[in-house]
Structure formats: structure tokens, C-alpha cells
Amino acid sequence: MSLFTATCLVMGNIIGGGIFLLPASVAPFGTVSLVAFGALTIGALALALVFGRLAERHPDTGGPYVYAREAFGDFAGFLSAWSYWTMTWVSNAALAVAIVGYVHVLLPGHPSRGADLVIALGALWLPAVANFAGTRYVGLVQTISTVLKFIPLLFIAVVGLFFFDPANLGPFHEGSGSVAGGMSAAAAILLYSYVGVESAAMSAGEVRDPERNVGRATVLGTIGSAVVYLLGTVAVFGTVTHDKLVKSQAPFSDAVNAMFGGHWGGTVVALAAVVSIIGALNGWTLMSAQSPYAAAKDGLFPAPFLTKRRGVPTFGVLAAGVLASALTVINYLIGSGGVFEILVLITTFSATVPYLLAAGAQVYFLLTGRRDQVRPARFARDLTLALTAFGFTFWLVAGAGYAAIYQGVLFLFAGILVYAFMAARRTARQAETAETLGTAETADATDSADAADTTAPTATTAPTATTAPTATTAVPTPAASEVVPPPAASAAAPPRTT
């Protein structure tokens, strides 16, 4: 995977379907939400730089799992892998459900539950097929989809600045609370805009020259996403009147219609949204297999997750597809009864666990490393970045809300039982291996002893009274002071020539 492809992977996973509703979601808080977005971008860049540093130290597939395990041991690594894996396949189900509405804009008709289910399942399994084909096709789909969604979004963001009208912005802060309260409320909605920043680190084993390119791809992908996010939101704020934007169901479509007139903006944005979600599903399907693959190599996930073809852990892709499909079926056919919403809340919290452990791992590595071999300025800079990333991630946890944290912690604790089972199996296998090696070593020692016992009598019969005279007369032994003359043959030897 090249640097460009890895960058597209990061951007494609960060920019999913949520961006198309984002301006309307934060408009009720006023333009203070733009300040909140800027602060979040700084935190996301700090986290991106931390992942780049960690990838230089451990350029292995698994990213946050690898860092947590190296720093804090197997249990912390398992919690990171378990949380991340859960987040990926539940998020895929949510993306598949979200794409249905945009497909209806492109293909209007009479929607039905059965048709919607087919569309959602198709959105799940088309990217899975690309993953089964190998990392080459995953990279191709990711590159094409990222370019196709980046161009229209950047077009709206840049062209919208020429139609920008400050009168459309509305108040800086709207509501009865404080400015800080409005900023925090807006940030709670924007917090998860940068989930996916770890994508290049998660696939480091498939990235060319990962020590250099993972960090570059992570930072470039985050910056590119931030440009689209911030410019796009500013453009929509400045082209759509505040009162209309607060109630808008398609803010980017309204912005296109306000700039160029007509009603064709909805179709263009819906098409871009479909491409964006398919690209995100393609990347997240790969992510859903990488973390359990890395954990399975260490015996912390079931062995089938080790199955890998053409650079892709195919069993992990299959497992994530099946689980996401089951959740999608529950949502459409059985009636969620709150199940779907609960699982989405779980992922809201689970996404933060790997980030928190990774940032903590970087702090650990810095404080336990050879500081005398690192320039103080660089050490201070890296530690500041790690602490900023940790604070940003802690803000993510706080912004998830009480319900998400409650449900997420319960599901996280459920993983302890899985860890206990896998750790016990690994310990038993290690004990069997040690016992087998011990048995082999004992057998070798016994064979050596038997061989020694067999040769010992022969050695002791030589100096007996009966054989001693014979041995003495047969081969006379010269005294230490005697000089033994050279054999006669040596006198006839030709002289050495030089």
C-alpha cells in the first residue's frame, strides 16, 4: 500500500456519511461551533502525530492493539482489540442503514422494508467482496471513492466562499447558557468526526515503508479531512440562512441550490453521499479484520481470525460482514426494540478505548525510554503531543454521554469472559508445549545415561591385574624426560622448498 493509498484510507474512513448532516446538527449552537471544530481539529492532529510516532516504534498490523499490549500487557491489548472490533462492525451496520435514504433520493419510488434491507445488505457486502479480492483492490476502491467524494465536497467548500454572506451566519452563541457551555455542547456532536485517524496505523503491516509512511499518511489524511470539514461547514453557514439551516435535512444540498439555483443540488449531494459511504464501508471492513488478526497472532482471539489471503484477514472480513448483516436484519425485519440504538451507543464509547490506551502507551514509552539519548526539545514536544492526545481522547469519553458510557462499559466488561477463555487456552497450550519439551529433554538425558552405563565397564576393565602386564609389555610408555626419536621415514623425506 503506497503513501497515497494509505492517505486515502485515512480520509475515506474519517469522512463517511455524517459530514452531509453536520452543519445542520451544530447550527442551533451558533457559530461558536466553528471554534469547537477548530479545537477538536487540534486534538485530532495531536492524536495523528502520536500514531505516527508509535508506528515508527512498532510498524505492525494492529495499531492501537499492538501499542497497548507492548506497554501494558495482554489484558490491555485485548481490551483495545475487543473494543475496536466491536466498534467497526456495528458502525458498518449503521453506515449501511444510512445509505438507504440517499439511494431513495437517487431512485425515487415506493420504498419497502424488504427493498431497504436488500440495499443495506448490498452496501455491506460489495465492499466485503473488494476486501476478499486483496489489499490491491481495497486500495483501488478506496482511492477512487475518496477522490470522487473529495472533489464535490471541496468544490462546495471553495466555491461557497465566493457566495459567502456574513448575514447568514446568525448569532455567535445561541441559547441561554454560557459560551463555554455552547461550545461544549457543539463539541459533543462533533467529537466523533475524526474517528478513523488510526486507519493507516491499523494496517501498518500492509503499508510500504511503514516507519515513515504511516505517520505521513495519518497526518496528511487528517489535515485533508479537516480542510473539507471546516471549509465545507463555513461555506454552508455562509450560504444558507441561519433559520433555514437549523431546520435543514440536507444542508449541503441547500447550499448548492442557494449558490446555483434550481433543485438539482440534492441529487448531486446524494450521489456524493453514496460514494462516500461505500468508500467508508470499504475501509472499515478492512479495519474490522485487522485488529482481531493482530490479537489472534498472540493467542488473544480465536485462531480462525489468522486466516489471511492476498494481505487481507479474510475470516475477520467474513465475521464482521455476518455480524453487521445480522444487526441490519434486526433493525429492518424484527423491529429493533432499542437493540440497534443500544449498540450504536456502545460503539460511541468503544471507539475511545483504543485511542486512550494508545495515547497512554506513548506516554509510557517516553517516560521509560532512554531520555539521555533524546534531545530535551524533542522529548518535551513528543510528551506534549501525547498528553494533548490523551486529553482529547478523554474529552471524547466525556462527550459520549452517560448512556453511551454505561452501555459501553458493560459490553467492555463482557469481553473479560472472552479474554479469560482465550488466556486459559493459551496457558494450557504453553503448558503442554513445555511438558512435551521437558519429556523430550528427559528422554535425551536418559539415553545419554544409558549410553554412559554401557561404555563404563569397558573403561574399568583395562587396568585390572591380569591385563596390566600385557598392556605394559605390549606398548612401553616413555618417561617424561625421554626423547622419542622421529620415525625413520622422516629422514628420507625431501627437504622443504621455498
Short mmCIF file of C-alpha atoms in Angstrom, two decimals:
data_model
loop_
_atom_site.label_atom_id
_atom_site.label_comp_id
_atom_site.label_asym_id
_atom_site.label_seq_id
_atom_site.Cartn_x
_atom_site.Cartn_y
_atom_site.Cartn_z
CA MET A 1 0.00 0.00 0.00
CA SER A 2 1.57 3.29 -1.12
CA LEU A 3 1.62 6.57 0.80
CA PHE A 4 -1.17 7.98 -1.38
CA THR A 5 -3.36 4.90 -0.90
CA ALA A 6 -2.77 4.93 2.85
CA THR A 7 -3.71 8.62 2.96
CA CYS A 8 -6.91 7.86 1.05
CA LEU A 9 -7.64 5.09 3.54
CA VAL A 10 -7.41 7.58 6.42
CA MET A 11 -9.51 10.23 4.68
CA GLY A 12 -12.06 7.71 3.44
CA ASN A 13 -12.60 6.31 6.93
CA ILE A 14 -12.79 9.72 8.61
CA ILE A 15 -15.22 11.22 6.09
CA GLY A 16 -18.20 8.90 5.99
CA GLY A 17 -21.85 9.87 5.75
CA GLY A 18 -22.06 12.12 8.80
CA ILE A 19 -20.50 15.14 7.12
CA PHE A 20 -23.58 15.70 4.97
CA LEU A 21 -25.73 16.48 8.04
CA LEU A 22 -23.01 18.02 10.20
CA PRO A 23 -23.64 21.76 9.52
CA ALA A 24 -27.32 21.46 10.37
CA SER A 25 -26.54 19.46 13.50
CA VAL A 26 -24.36 22.19 15.04
CA ALA A 27 -26.19 25.24 13.63
CA PRO A 28 -28.51 25.55 16.69
CA PHE A 29 -25.48 26.39 18.86
CA GLY A 30 -24.39 29.31 16.66
CA THR A 31 -21.05 29.96 15.04
CA VAL A 32 -19.30 29.09 18.31
CA SER A 33 -19.50 25.54 16.94
CA LEU A 34 -16.82 26.54 14.39
CA VAL A 35 -14.50 27.39 17.29
CA ALA A 36 -15.28 23.99 18.82
CA PHE A 37 -14.49 22.33 15.49
CA GLY A 38 -11.12 24.11 15.37
CA ALA A 39 -10.23 22.94 18.89
CA LEU A 40 -11.19 19.37 18.02
CA THR A 41 -9.05 19.52 14.90
CA ILE A 42 -6.01 20.42 17.01
CA GLY A 43 -6.69 17.41 19.25
CA ALA A 44 -7.15 15.12 16.25
CA LEU A 45 -3.85 16.29 14.74
CA ALA A 46 -2.09 15.61 18.04
CA LEU A 47 -3.55 12.10 18.04
CA ALA A 48 -2.46 11.63 14.42
CA LEU A 49 1.11 12.63 15.27
CA VAL A 50 1.11 10.24 18.23
CA PHE A 51 0.04 7.37 15.98
CA GLY A 52 2.84 8.31 13.61
CA ARG A 53 5.40 8.15 16.44
CA LEU A 54 4.04 4.84 17.69
CA ALA A 55 4.17 3.36 14.18
CA GLU A 56 7.87 4.25 13.98
CA ARG A 57 8.41 2.19 17.12
CA HIS A 58 6.07 -0.70 16.24
CA PRO A 59 5.29 -0.79 12.48
CA ASP A 60 3.00 -3.83 12.78
CA THR A 61 -0.58 -4.57 11.75
CA GLY A 62 -2.96 -3.94 14.62
CA GLY A 63 -2.01 -0.37 15.51
CA PRO A 64 -3.62 0.57 18.85
CA TYR A 65 -3.76 -3.08 19.94
CA VAL A 66 -0.02 -3.53 19.40
CA TYR A 67 0.85 -0.36 21.30
CA ALA A 68 -1.41 -1.16 24.26
CA ARG A 69 -0.10 -4.72 24.56
CA GLU A 70 3.55 -3.68 24.34
CA ALA A 71 3.08 -1.02 27.01
CA PHE A 72 0.58 -2.55 29.44
CA GLY A 73 0.41 -6.28 28.69
CA ASP A 74 -2.02 -8.79 27.21
CA PHE A 75 -5.14 -7.69 29.04
CA ALA A 76 -4.89 -4.06 27.94
CA GLY A 77 -4.14 -5.21 24.40
CA PHE A 78 -7.19 -7.44 24.40
CA LEU A 79 -9.46 -4.64 25.65
CA SER A 80 -8.20 -2.43 22.82
CA ALA A 81 -8.78 -5.12 20.18
CA TRP A 82 -12.19 -6.10 21.59
CA SER A 83 -13.43 -2.51 21.73
CA TYR A 84 -12.16 -1.63 18.29
CA TRP A 85 -13.56 -4.78 16.69
CA THR A 86 -16.99 -4.14 18.22
CA MET A 87 -16.97 -0.56 17.06
CA THR A 88 -16.14 -1.46 13.45
CA TRP A 89 -18.85 -3.98 12.66
CA VAL A 90 -21.60 -2.07 14.48
CA SER A 91 -20.55 1.13 12.70
CA ASN A 92 -20.71 -0.73 9.39
CA ALA A 93 -24.31 -1.68 10.11
CA ALA A 94 -25.12 1.96 10.93
CA LEU A 95 -23.50 3.14 7.68
CA ALA A 96 -25.44 0.56 5.69
CA VAL A 97 -28.71 1.80 7.19
CA ALA A 98 -27.72 5.43 6.49
CA ILE A 99 -27.06 4.82 2.80
CA VAL A 100 -30.65 3.72 2.15
CA GLY A 101 -32.04 7.25 2.47
CA TYR A 102 -29.60 8.64 -0.10
CA VAL A 103 -30.37 5.82 -2.53
CA HIS A 104 -34.06 6.78 -2.35
CA VAL A 105 -33.13 10.33 -3.37
CA LEU A 106 -31.35 8.97 -6.45
CA LEU A 107 -34.01 6.34 -7.20
CA PRO A 108 -37.36 7.69 -6.03
CA GLY A 109 -40.23 5.29 -5.74
CA HIS A 110 -42.26 3.46 -3.14
CA PRO A 111 -39.83 2.20 -0.50
CA SER A 112 -40.48 -1.02 1.37
CA ARG A 113 -38.71 -2.75 4.22
CA GLY A 114 -37.65 -5.63 2.03
CA ALA A 115 -36.15 -3.35 -0.62
CA ASP A 116 -34.42 -1.25 2.02
CA LEU A 117 -32.94 -4.38 3.57
CA VAL A 118 -31.58 -5.52 0.20
CA ILE A 119 -29.99 -2.10 -0.39
CA ALA A 120 -28.39 -2.11 3.07
CA LEU A 121 -27.06 -5.66 2.74
CA GLY A 122 -25.71 -4.88 -0.72
CA ALA A 123 -23.88 -1.87 0.70
CA LEU A 124 -22.30 -4.17 3.30
CA TRP A 125 -21.20 -7.00 1.03
CA LEU A 126 -19.96 -5.10 -2.04
CA PRO A 127 -17.03 -3.68 -0.04
CA ALA A 128 -16.54 -7.11 1.54
CA VAL A 129 -16.07 -8.60 -1.94
CA ALA A 130 -13.40 -5.98 -2.68
CA ASN A 131 -11.67 -6.97 0.57
CA PHE A 132 -11.78 -10.66 -0.33
CA ALA A 133 -10.00 -9.76 -3.58
CA GLY A 134 -7.00 -8.43 -1.65
CA THR A 135 -5.37 -5.21 -0.49
CA ARG A 136 -4.73 -4.14 -4.07
CA TYR A 137 -8.46 -3.91 -4.80
CA VAL A 138 -9.20 -2.43 -1.38
CA GLY A 139 -6.72 0.33 -2.14
CA LEU A 140 -8.17 0.87 -5.63
CA VAL A 141 -11.75 1.20 -4.35
CA GLN A 142 -10.60 3.44 -1.52
CA THR A 143 -8.63 5.73 -3.82
CA ILE A 144 -11.47 6.09 -6.35
CA SER A 145 -14.16 6.66 -3.73
CA THR A 146 -12.05 9.18 -1.81
CA VAL A 147 -11.32 11.21 -4.93
CA LEU A 148 -14.96 11.09 -6.05
CA LYS A 149 -16.27 12.33 -2.71
CA PHE A 150 -13.42 14.75 -2.03
CA ILE A 151 -13.87 16.68 -5.30
CA PRO A 152 -17.56 17.69 -4.88
CA LEU A 153 -17.17 18.43 -1.17
CA LEU A 154 -14.09 20.56 -1.78
CA PHE A 155 -15.86 22.24 -4.71
CA ILE A 156 -18.78 23.25 -2.48
CA ALA A 157 -16.37 24.34 0.26
CA VAL A 158 -14.24 26.54 -2.02
CA VAL A 159 -16.92 27.91 -4.36
CA GLY A 160 -19.20 28.52 -1.39
CA LEU A 161 -16.71 31.04 -0.05
CA PHE A 162 -17.43 33.26 -3.09
CA PHE A 163 -21.13 33.22 -2.21
CA PHE A 164 -20.45 33.75 1.47
CA ASP A 165 -22.77 36.25 3.17
CA PRO A 166 -21.96 37.13 6.80
CA ALA A 167 -25.62 37.96 7.39
CA ASN A 168 -26.44 34.25 7.08
CA LEU A 169 -24.23 33.26 10.00
CA GLY A 170 -26.64 34.12 12.78
CA PRO A 171 -25.51 34.76 16.36
CA PHE A 172 -22.12 33.68 17.70
CA HIS A 173 -23.80 31.88 20.56
CA GLU A 174 -27.45 30.93 20.62
CA GLY A 175 -29.26 29.92 23.78
CA SER A 176 -29.46 30.96 27.41
CA GLY A 177 -26.30 29.19 28.60
CA SER A 178 -22.71 30.40 28.57
CA VAL A 179 -20.45 30.49 25.53
CA ALA A 180 -18.32 27.73 27.04
CA GLY A 181 -21.44 25.62 27.53
CA GLY A 182 -22.49 26.12 23.92
CA MET A 183 -19.00 25.24 22.73
CA SER A 184 -19.01 22.03 24.79
CA ALA A 185 -22.49 21.10 23.54
CA ALA A 186 -21.41 21.58 19.91
CA ALA A 187 -18.20 19.67 20.57
CA ALA A 188 -20.20 16.71 21.89
CA ILE A 189 -21.77 16.38 18.42
CA LEU A 190 -18.52 16.99 16.56
CA LEU A 191 -16.31 14.79 18.72
CA TYR A 192 -16.55 11.68 16.54
CA SER A 193 -15.92 13.50 13.28
CA TYR A 194 -12.30 12.32 13.31
CA VAL A 195 -12.81 8.66 14.20
CA GLY A 196 -10.69 6.77 11.69
CA VAL A 197 -7.49 8.73 12.26
CA GLU A 198 -5.81 5.42 13.23
CA SER A 199 -6.57 3.65 9.94
CA ALA A 200 -3.03 3.74 8.50
CA ALA A 201 -1.55 2.56 11.81
CA MET A 202 -4.06 -0.27 11.97
CA SER A 203 -2.87 -1.53 8.56
CA ALA A 204 0.81 -0.71 9.07
CA GLY A 205 1.87 -4.23 8.07
CA GLU A 206 0.48 -3.64 4.57
CA VAL A 207 1.88 -0.12 4.14
CA ARG A 208 5.11 0.34 2.19
CA ASP A 209 7.91 1.62 4.46
CA PRO A 210 5.56 1.91 7.47
CA GLU A 211 8.12 3.60 9.74
CA ARG A 212 7.88 6.69 7.54
CA ASN A 213 4.64 6.42 5.59
CA VAL A 214 2.19 5.56 8.38
CA GLY A 215 2.87 8.82 10.19
CA ARG A 216 2.76 10.82 6.97
CA ALA A 217 -0.47 9.22 5.77
CA THR A 218 -2.11 9.73 9.17
CA VAL A 219 -1.23 13.42 9.35
CA LEU A 220 -1.99 14.14 5.67
CA GLY A 221 -5.30 12.29 5.84
CA THR A 222 -6.32 14.13 8.99
CA ILE A 223 -5.36 17.52 7.54
CA GLY A 224 -7.22 16.79 4.29
CA SER A 225 -10.31 15.76 6.23
CA ALA A 226 -10.07 18.86 8.42
CA VAL A 227 -9.90 21.12 5.35
CA VAL A 228 -13.05 19.56 3.90
CA TYR A 229 -14.84 19.62 7.26
CA LEU A 230 -14.02 23.19 8.23
CA LEU A 231 -14.29 24.85 4.82
CA GLY A 232 -17.45 22.90 4.00
CA THR A 233 -19.13 23.86 7.26
CA VAL A 234 -18.12 27.52 6.91
CA ALA A 235 -19.41 27.58 3.30
CA VAL A 236 -22.77 26.12 4.30
CA PHE A 237 -23.06 28.52 7.25
CA GLY A 238 -22.43 31.47 4.92
CA THR A 239 -24.69 30.45 2.01
CA VAL A 240 -27.78 29.12 3.79
CA THR A 241 -29.71 31.42 6.10
CA HIS A 242 -29.43 30.50 9.76
CA ASP A 243 -33.17 29.94 10.28
CA LYS A 244 -33.33 27.58 7.31
CA LEU A 245 -30.12 25.77 8.21
CA VAL A 246 -31.34 24.89 11.70
CA LYS A 247 -34.28 23.00 10.17
CA SER A 248 -32.46 21.63 7.14
CA GLN A 249 -32.43 17.89 6.39
CA ALA A 250 -29.84 18.27 3.61
CA PRO A 251 -27.61 21.29 4.33
CA PHE A 252 -25.13 20.71 1.50
CA SER A 253 -27.97 20.33 -0.99
CA ASP A 254 -29.48 23.59 0.26
CA ALA A 255 -26.08 25.26 -0.13
CA VAL A 256 -25.74 24.10 -3.76
CA ASN A 257 -29.27 25.28 -4.55
CA ALA A 258 -28.58 28.65 -2.89
CA MET A 259 -25.40 29.11 -4.94
CA PHE A 260 -26.63 27.97 -8.36
CA GLY A 261 -30.41 27.93 -8.09
CA GLY A 262 -32.74 25.11 -9.02
CA HIS A 263 -33.23 21.86 -7.12
CA TRP A 264 -30.54 19.62 -8.59
CA GLY A 265 -28.24 20.03 -5.60
CA GLY A 266 -29.99 17.23 -3.72
CA THR A 267 -29.19 14.70 -6.43
CA VAL A 268 -25.52 15.68 -6.60
CA VAL A 269 -25.07 15.56 -2.84
CA ALA A 270 -26.96 12.27 -2.54
CA LEU A 271 -24.65 10.74 -5.15
CA ALA A 272 -21.61 12.04 -3.30
CA ALA A 273 -23.02 10.64 -0.05
CA VAL A 274 -23.50 7.17 -1.56
CA VAL A 275 -19.93 7.17 -2.88
CA SER A 276 -18.64 8.45 0.45
CA ILE A 277 -20.43 5.78 2.48
CA ILE A 278 -19.35 2.97 0.15
CA GLY A 279 -15.76 4.14 0.47
CA ALA A 280 -16.06 4.31 4.25
CA LEU A 281 -17.54 0.80 4.35
CA ASN A 282 -14.68 -0.45 2.19
CA GLY A 283 -12.09 0.92 4.59
CA TRP A 284 -13.91 -0.01 7.80
CA THR A 285 -14.43 -3.56 6.57
CA LEU A 286 -10.65 -3.90 6.34
CA MET A 287 -10.27 -2.32 9.80
CA SER A 288 -12.75 -4.80 11.26
CA ALA A 289 -10.38 -7.65 10.36
CA GLN A 290 -7.00 -6.13 11.21
CA SER A 291 -7.39 -5.75 14.96
CA PRO A 292 -8.61 -9.33 15.68
CA TYR A 293 -5.94 -10.66 13.29
CA ALA A 294 -3.20 -8.99 15.33
CA ALA A 295 -4.73 -10.27 18.58
CA ALA A 296 -5.10 -13.79 17.18
CA LYS A 297 -1.37 -13.89 16.42
CA ASP A 298 -0.80 -13.52 20.17
CA GLY A 299 -3.46 -16.08 21.09
CA LEU A 300 -5.92 -13.47 22.38
CA PHE A 301 -8.55 -14.00 19.65
CA PRO A 302 -9.72 -17.30 18.11
CA ALA A 303 -7.30 -18.89 15.64
CA PRO A 304 -9.61 -18.63 12.57
CA PHE A 305 -9.01 -14.86 12.60
CA LEU A 306 -5.46 -15.66 11.45
CA THR A 307 -6.74 -16.74 8.02
CA LYS A 308 -5.22 -14.31 5.55
CA ARG A 309 -5.21 -14.16 1.76
CA ARG A 310 -3.71 -11.50 -0.51
CA GLY A 311 -2.85 -9.37 2.50
CA VAL A 312 -6.41 -9.32 3.94
CA PRO A 313 -7.57 -11.32 7.00
CA THR A 314 -10.49 -12.91 5.19
CA PHE A 315 -12.10 -14.64 8.17
CA GLY A 316 -12.24 -11.32 10.00
CA VAL A 317 -13.92 -9.71 6.99
CA LEU A 318 -16.44 -12.56 6.83
CA ALA A 319 -17.17 -12.44 10.58
CA ALA A 320 -17.68 -8.67 10.55
CA GLY A 321 -19.94 -8.92 7.50
CA VAL A 322 -22.10 -11.60 9.08
CA LEU A 323 -22.46 -9.72 12.38
CA ALA A 324 -23.22 -6.40 10.67
CA SER A 325 -25.76 -8.15 8.44
CA ALA A 326 -27.46 -9.74 11.44
CA LEU A 327 -27.74 -6.36 13.12
CA THR A 328 -29.14 -4.84 9.92
CA VAL A 329 -31.74 -7.61 9.67
CA ILE A 330 -32.74 -6.98 13.29
CA ASN A 331 -33.18 -3.30 12.50
CA TYR A 332 -35.40 -3.84 9.45
CA LEU A 333 -37.33 -7.07 9.97
CA ILE A 334 -37.64 -7.88 13.63
CA GLY A 335 -38.00 -4.33 14.84
CA SER A 336 -35.05 -3.07 16.80
CA GLY A 337 -36.83 -2.58 20.11
CA GLY A 338 -33.91 -0.40 21.10
CA VAL A 339 -31.26 -3.03 20.26
CA PHE A 340 -29.82 -1.08 17.33
CA GLU A 341 -29.73 2.18 19.28
CA ILE A 342 -28.05 0.50 22.26
CA LEU A 343 -25.32 -1.00 20.07
CA VAL A 344 -24.68 2.36 18.41
CA LEU A 345 -24.29 3.87 21.87
CA ILE A 346 -21.83 1.09 22.70
CA THR A 347 -19.68 1.97 19.71
CA THR A 348 -19.74 5.64 20.69
CA PHE A 349 -17.80 4.68 23.81
CA SER A 350 -15.82 1.73 22.39
CA ALA A 351 -14.13 3.95 19.80
CA THR A 352 -12.42 5.87 22.59
CA VAL A 353 -10.86 2.89 24.41
CA PRO A 354 -8.13 2.12 21.81
CA TYR A 355 -7.31 5.84 21.49
CA LEU A 356 -6.99 6.27 25.25
CA LEU A 357 -4.73 3.23 25.58
CA ALA A 358 -2.59 4.26 22.60
CA ALA A 359 -2.03 7.78 23.95
CA GLY A 360 -1.23 6.31 27.37
CA ALA A 361 1.19 3.87 25.74
CA GLN A 362 3.09 6.74 24.12
CA VAL A 363 3.40 8.49 27.50
CA TYR A 364 4.68 5.22 28.98
CA PHE A 365 7.24 4.69 26.22
CA LEU A 366 8.51 8.25 26.57
CA LEU A 367 8.88 8.13 30.34
CA THR A 368 10.56 4.70 30.39
CA GLY A 369 12.86 5.26 27.41
CA ARG A 370 16.47 6.41 27.29
CA ARG A 371 15.92 10.15 27.69
CA ASP A 372 19.64 10.74 27.71
CA GLN A 373 19.71 9.66 24.05
CA VAL A 374 16.91 12.04 23.03
CA ARG A 375 17.20 15.80 22.74
CA PRO A 376 15.22 17.54 25.52
CA ALA A 377 13.32 19.65 23.00
CA ARG A 378 12.10 16.58 21.11
CA PHE A 379 11.22 14.77 24.31
CA ALA A 380 9.20 17.77 25.53
CA ARG A 381 7.44 18.06 22.17
CA ASP A 382 6.52 14.36 21.99
CA LEU A 383 5.33 14.32 25.60
CA THR A 384 3.20 17.41 24.99
CA LEU A 385 1.64 15.79 21.92
CA ALA A 386 0.95 12.56 23.85
CA LEU A 387 -0.68 14.42 26.74
CA THR A 388 -2.74 16.53 24.32
CA ALA A 389 -3.90 13.38 22.53
CA PHE A 390 -4.77 11.79 25.87
CA GLY A 391 -6.75 14.88 26.89
CA PHE A 392 -8.52 14.93 23.52
CA THR A 393 -9.46 11.28 23.90
CA PHE A 394 -10.63 11.85 27.47
CA TRP A 395 -12.83 14.61 26.09
CA LEU A 396 -14.23 12.06 23.64
CA VAL A 397 -15.13 9.78 26.56
CA ALA A 398 -16.83 12.60 28.46
CA GLY A 399 -18.69 13.74 25.35
CA ALA A 400 -20.10 10.28 24.71
CA GLY A 401 -22.74 10.83 27.38
CA TYR A 402 -23.81 8.82 30.40
CA ALA A 403 -25.91 6.31 28.45
CA ALA A 404 -23.11 5.54 25.98
CA ILE A 405 -20.52 5.16 28.74
CA TYR A 406 -22.83 2.95 30.79
CA GLN A 407 -23.69 0.63 27.90
CA GLY A 408 -20.13 0.67 26.58
CA VAL A 409 -18.56 -0.25 29.91
CA LEU A 410 -20.99 -3.15 30.32
CA PHE A 411 -20.07 -4.51 26.90
CA LEU A 412 -16.38 -3.92 27.61
CA PHE A 413 -16.67 -5.95 30.80
CA ALA A 414 -18.42 -8.72 28.89
CA GLY A 415 -15.19 -9.08 26.93
CA ILE A 416 -13.41 -10.11 30.14
CA LEU A 417 -15.08 -13.52 29.86
CA VAL A 418 -13.77 -13.90 26.32
CA TYR A 419 -10.30 -12.91 27.49
CA ALA A 420 -10.45 -15.42 30.36
CA PHE A 421 -11.33 -18.21 27.92
CA MET A 422 -8.64 -17.29 25.38
CA ALA A 423 -5.95 -16.69 28.02
CA ALA A 424 -6.74 -20.04 29.69
CA ARG A 425 -6.46 -21.87 26.35
CA ARG A 426 -3.15 -20.18 25.59
CA THR A 427 -1.78 -21.02 29.04
CA ALA A 428 -2.85 -24.65 28.64
CA ARG A 429 -1.13 -24.87 25.25
CA GLN A 430 2.03 -23.33 26.62
CA ALA A 431 1.98 -25.85 29.49
CA GLU A 432 1.53 -28.73 27.02
CA THR A 433 4.40 -27.43 24.92
CA ALA A 434 6.63 -27.07 27.96
CA GLU A 435 5.68 -30.57 29.13
CA THR A 436 6.43 -32.01 25.71
CA LEU A 437 9.81 -30.29 25.61
CA GLY A 438 10.53 -31.44 29.17
CA THR A 439 9.67 -35.03 28.31
CA ALA A 440 11.92 -34.89 25.26
CA GLU A 441 14.78 -33.48 27.32
CA THR A 442 14.29 -36.18 29.98
CA ALA A 443 14.33 -38.88 27.30
CA ASP A 444 17.53 -37.45 25.85
CA ALA A 445 19.14 -37.37 29.29
CA THR A 446 18.08 -40.98 29.95
CA ASP A 447 19.52 -42.13 26.63
CA SER A 448 22.79 -40.38 27.42
CA ALA A 449 22.94 -42.02 30.84
CA ASP A 450 22.24 -45.44 29.36
CA ALA A 451 25.00 -44.93 26.83
CA ALA A 452 27.41 -43.93 29.60
CA ASP A 453 26.48 -47.02 31.63
CA THR A 454 27.13 -49.25 28.63
CA THR A 455 30.62 -47.88 27.97
CA ALA A 456 31.68 -47.61 31.61
CA PRO A 457 32.65 -51.35 32.19
CA THR A 458 34.94 -51.33 29.16
CA ALA A 459 36.84 -48.42 30.59
CA THR A 460 37.24 -50.07 34.02
CA THR A 461 38.46 -53.49 32.79
CA ALA A 462 41.63 -52.04 31.26
CA PRO A 463 43.68 -51.54 34.42
CA THR A 464 42.98 -54.98 36.03
CA ALA A 465 45.77 -57.13 37.45
CA THR A 466 45.52 -59.66 34.64
CA THR A 467 45.75 -57.20 31.77
CA ALA A 468 48.15 -54.68 33.25
CA PRO A 469 51.41 -56.56 32.48
CA THR A 470 50.25 -57.27 28.95
CA ALA A 471 49.46 -53.64 28.39
CA THR A 472 52.81 -52.62 29.85
CA THR A 473 54.91 -55.01 27.76
CA ALA A 474 52.99 -54.52 24.59
CA VAL A 475 53.26 -50.72 24.43
CA PRO A 476 56.08 -49.24 26.52
CA THR A 477 55.37 -45.73 27.66
CA PRO A 478 58.34 -43.32 27.58
CA ALA A 479 59.18 -41.29 30.61
CA ALA A 480 58.66 -37.60 30.63
CA SER A 481 62.45 -36.96 30.31
CA GLU A 482 62.90 -39.33 27.43
CA VAL A 483 63.10 -38.01 23.92
CA VAL A 484 61.36 -40.09 21.35
CA PRO A 485 63.33 -40.05 18.06
CA PRO A 486 61.45 -39.30 14.87
CA PRO A 487 60.45 -42.21 12.67
CA ALA A 488 62.98 -43.38 10.17
CA ALA A 489 60.74 -42.45 7.32
CA SER A 490 61.04 -38.81 8.19
CA ALA A 491 64.77 -38.86 7.49
CA ALA A 492 64.11 -39.82 3.92
CA ALA A 493 61.62 -37.03 3.41
CA PRO A 494 62.69 -34.49 0.81
CA PRO A 495 63.76 -31.09 2.04
CA ARG A 496 61.09 -28.31 2.03
CA THR A 497 61.47 -25.91 -0.83
CA THR A 498 60.56 -22.27 -0.72
#
